[in-house]
Amino acid sequence: MKKVVPLGKARETSLYGSKAVGLGDAARLGLPVPPGVALSGDLVEAVASGDHKATEKVARAIFDLKGPFAVRSS
């Protein structure tokens, strides 16, 4: 499933990686976590292979953050 979800909804390590799920856990516990999104591995692969729809999906998610952002690998 090519997914992009808010960090607070990233719960499956197999889909989003341990760093994103860890940040999601922290956010759900009420710890200070900046707004962010998690990308599923297959979405990242689609972007890397040149899938324009996948790239647009990621671009929309970044635009919706409305501010500076950082990129972390998992």
N, C-alpha and C. Protein backbone atom coordinates (compact mmCIF):
# COMPACT_ATOMS: atom_id res chain seq x y z
N MET A 1 0.83 -1.18 0.00
CA MET A 1 0.00 0.00 0.00
C MET A 1 0.88 1.24 0.00
N LYS A 2 0.76 2.04 -0.99
CA LYS A 2 1.54 3.28 -1.06
C LYS A 2 0.87 4.31 -0.16
N LYS A 3 1.42 4.47 1.06
CA LYS A 3 0.76 5.33 2.04
C LYS A 3 1.68 6.42 2.56
N VAL A 4 1.06 7.54 2.89
CA VAL A 4 1.70 8.61 3.64
C VAL A 4 0.73 8.95 4.77
N VAL A 5 1.21 8.88 6.01
CA VAL A 5 0.34 9.10 7.16
C VAL A 5 1.01 10.08 8.13
N PRO A 6 0.21 10.78 8.93
CA PRO A 6 0.80 11.60 9.99
C PRO A 6 1.61 10.70 10.94
N LEU A 7 2.68 11.23 11.52
CA LEU A 7 3.52 10.42 12.40
C LEU A 7 2.70 9.72 13.48
N GLY A 8 1.72 10.40 14.03
CA GLY A 8 0.91 9.82 15.09
C GLY A 8 0.13 8.59 14.68
N LYS A 9 0.01 8.36 13.38
CA LYS A 9 -0.72 7.18 12.89
C LYS A 9 0.22 6.09 12.36
N ALA A 10 1.52 6.34 12.42
CA ALA A 10 2.50 5.34 11.97
C ALA A 10 2.69 4.33 13.09
N ARG A 11 2.15 3.13 12.91
CA ARG A 11 2.18 2.11 13.96
C ARG A 11 2.86 0.81 13.53
N GLU A 12 3.02 0.60 12.24
CA GLU A 12 3.56 -0.68 11.75
C GLU A 12 4.99 -0.52 11.26
N THR A 13 5.92 -1.09 12.01
CA THR A 13 7.34 -0.99 11.65
C THR A 13 7.60 -1.56 10.27
N SER A 14 6.91 -2.63 9.91
CA SER A 14 7.13 -3.26 8.61
C SER A 14 6.74 -2.33 7.45
N LEU A 15 5.84 -1.39 7.69
CA LEU A 15 5.42 -0.44 6.65
C LEU A 15 6.23 0.85 6.67
N TYR A 16 6.48 1.39 7.87
CA TYR A 16 7.03 2.74 7.99
C TYR A 16 8.44 2.82 8.56
N GLY A 17 8.96 1.75 9.09
CA GLY A 17 10.29 1.75 9.68
C GLY A 17 10.25 2.12 11.15
N SER A 18 11.30 1.73 11.86
CA SER A 18 11.31 1.89 13.31
C SER A 18 11.42 3.34 13.76
N LYS A 19 12.12 4.18 13.01
CA LYS A 19 12.24 5.59 13.43
C LYS A 19 10.89 6.30 13.37
N ALA A 20 10.16 6.11 12.29
CA ALA A 20 8.86 6.77 12.15
C ALA A 20 7.88 6.24 13.19
N VAL A 21 7.88 4.93 13.42
CA VAL A 21 6.98 4.36 14.41
C VAL A 21 7.36 4.84 15.81
N GLY A 22 8.66 4.95 16.09
CA GLY A 22 9.11 5.47 17.38
C GLY A 22 8.66 6.90 17.60
N LEU A 23 8.76 7.73 16.57
CA LEU A 23 8.27 9.11 16.68
C LEU A 23 6.75 9.13 16.85
N GLY A 24 6.07 8.24 16.16
CA GLY A 24 4.62 8.13 16.32
C GLY A 24 4.24 7.73 17.73
N ASP A 25 4.99 6.77 18.30
CA ASP A 25 4.74 6.36 19.68
C ASP A 25 4.92 7.54 20.63
N ALA A 26 6.00 8.29 20.43
CA ALA A 26 6.26 9.46 21.27
C ALA A 26 5.14 10.49 21.15
N ALA A 27 4.68 10.73 19.94
CA ALA A 27 3.60 11.69 19.72
C ALA A 27 2.32 11.24 20.41
N ARG A 28 2.02 9.95 20.32
CA ARG A 28 0.80 9.42 20.96
C ARG A 28 0.88 9.49 22.48
N LEU A 29 2.11 9.48 23.02
CA LEU A 29 2.29 9.61 24.46
C LEU A 29 2.25 11.06 24.92
N GLY A 30 2.14 11.98 23.97
CA GLY A 30 2.07 13.39 24.31
C GLY A 30 3.42 14.07 24.43
N LEU A 31 4.48 13.40 24.02
CA LEU A 31 5.81 14.00 24.04
C LEU A 31 5.92 15.01 22.90
N PRO A 32 6.81 15.99 23.05
CA PRO A 32 6.93 17.01 22.00
C PRO A 32 7.59 16.47 20.73
N VAL A 33 6.79 16.24 19.74
CA VAL A 33 7.26 15.75 18.44
C VAL A 33 6.76 16.73 17.39
N PRO A 34 7.66 17.26 16.56
CA PRO A 34 7.19 18.19 15.52
C PRO A 34 6.25 17.49 14.54
N PRO A 35 5.37 18.25 13.91
CA PRO A 35 4.48 17.65 12.92
C PRO A 35 5.31 16.96 11.83
N GLY A 36 4.82 15.86 11.36
CA GLY A 36 5.54 15.15 10.31
C GLY A 36 4.69 14.04 9.73
N VAL A 37 5.23 13.40 8.73
CA VAL A 37 4.55 12.29 8.08
C VAL A 37 5.51 11.12 7.94
N ALA A 38 4.93 9.94 7.79
CA ALA A 38 5.70 8.73 7.54
C ALA A 38 5.29 8.19 6.17
N LEU A 39 6.28 7.76 5.42
CA LEU A 39 6.03 7.19 4.09
C LEU A 39 6.23 5.68 4.15
N SER A 40 5.32 4.95 3.56
CA SER A 40 5.50 3.49 3.50
C SER A 40 6.66 3.18 2.56
N GLY A 41 7.31 2.05 2.81
CA GLY A 41 8.45 1.66 1.99
C GLY A 41 8.12 1.55 0.52
N ASP A 42 6.94 1.03 0.19
CA ASP A 42 6.59 0.90 -1.22
C ASP A 42 6.33 2.26 -1.87
N LEU A 43 5.89 3.23 -1.09
CA LEU A 43 5.73 4.59 -1.64
C LEU A 43 7.10 5.17 -1.96
N VAL A 44 8.05 4.97 -1.07
CA VAL A 44 9.42 5.45 -1.31
C VAL A 44 9.99 4.79 -2.56
N GLU A 45 9.79 3.49 -2.70
CA GLU A 45 10.27 2.77 -3.89
C GLU A 45 9.62 3.30 -5.16
N ALA A 46 8.33 3.62 -5.09
CA ALA A 46 7.62 4.15 -6.26
C ALA A 46 8.19 5.51 -6.66
N VAL A 47 8.46 6.36 -5.67
CA VAL A 47 9.06 7.67 -5.96
C VAL A 47 10.43 7.48 -6.60
N ALA A 48 11.23 6.58 -6.02
CA ALA A 48 12.58 6.34 -6.54
C ALA A 48 12.57 5.80 -7.96
N SER A 49 11.50 5.08 -8.32
CA SER A 49 11.43 4.52 -9.68
C SER A 49 10.80 5.48 -10.69
N GLY A 50 10.44 6.68 -10.23
CA GLY A 50 9.92 7.69 -11.15
C GLY A 50 8.41 7.74 -11.27
N ASP A 51 7.70 7.13 -10.36
CA ASP A 51 6.23 7.14 -10.37
C ASP A 51 5.75 8.55 -10.02
N HIS A 52 5.22 9.25 -11.02
CA HIS A 52 4.82 10.65 -10.83
C HIS A 52 3.65 10.80 -9.86
N LYS A 53 2.72 9.86 -9.85
CA LYS A 53 1.60 9.94 -8.90
C LYS A 53 2.10 9.80 -7.47
N ALA A 54 3.05 8.91 -7.25
CA ALA A 54 3.62 8.74 -5.92
C ALA A 54 4.37 10.01 -5.50
N THR A 55 5.10 10.59 -6.43
CA THR A 55 5.84 11.82 -6.14
C THR A 55 4.88 12.94 -5.78
N GLU A 56 3.77 13.05 -6.50
CA GLU A 56 2.77 14.08 -6.20
C GLU A 56 2.15 13.85 -4.82
N LYS A 57 1.94 12.61 -4.46
CA LYS A 57 1.37 12.27 -3.14
C LYS A 57 2.30 12.77 -2.03
N VAL A 58 3.59 12.53 -2.19
CA VAL A 58 4.57 12.99 -1.20
C VAL A 58 4.64 14.51 -1.18
N ALA A 59 4.64 15.12 -2.35
CA ALA A 59 4.70 16.59 -2.43
C ALA A 59 3.51 17.23 -1.73
N ARG A 60 2.32 16.67 -1.91
CA ARG A 60 1.12 17.20 -1.22
C ARG A 60 1.26 17.08 0.29
N ALA A 61 1.78 15.96 0.75
CA ALA A 61 1.95 15.76 2.19
C ALA A 61 2.93 16.76 2.77
N ILE A 62 4.01 17.03 2.04
CA ILE A 62 5.00 18.01 2.50
C ILE A 62 4.40 19.41 2.49
N PHE A 63 3.68 19.74 1.44
CA PHE A 63 3.04 21.06 1.34
C PHE A 63 2.07 21.27 2.50
N ASP A 64 1.34 20.23 2.87
CA ASP A 64 0.37 20.32 3.95
C ASP A 64 1.01 20.56 5.32
N LEU A 65 2.31 20.28 5.46
CA LEU A 65 2.99 20.54 6.73
C LEU A 65 3.15 22.04 6.98
N LYS A 66 3.10 22.84 5.93
CA LYS A 66 3.13 24.30 6.01
C LYS A 66 4.31 24.84 6.83
N GLY A 67 5.47 24.41 6.52
CA GLY A 67 6.64 24.94 7.21
C GLY A 67 7.88 24.16 6.85
N PRO A 68 8.98 24.48 7.51
CA PRO A 68 10.22 23.75 7.25
C PRO A 68 10.04 22.28 7.61
N PHE A 69 10.82 21.43 6.98
CA PHE A 69 10.74 20.00 7.27
C PHE A 69 12.11 19.37 7.15
N ALA A 70 12.26 18.22 7.78
CA ALA A 70 13.49 17.45 7.70
C ALA A 70 13.13 16.09 7.12
N VAL A 71 14.11 15.45 6.51
CA VAL A 71 13.91 14.13 5.94
C VAL A 71 14.81 13.16 6.70
N ARG A 72 14.22 12.05 7.15
CA ARG A 72 14.96 11.02 7.87
C ARG A 72 14.77 9.70 7.15
N SER A 73 15.82 8.95 7.04
CA SER A 73 15.68 7.60 6.48
C SER A 73 15.37 6.63 7.61
N SER A 74 14.86 5.46 7.24
CA SER A 74 14.58 4.48 8.31
C SER A 74 15.59 3.37 8.31
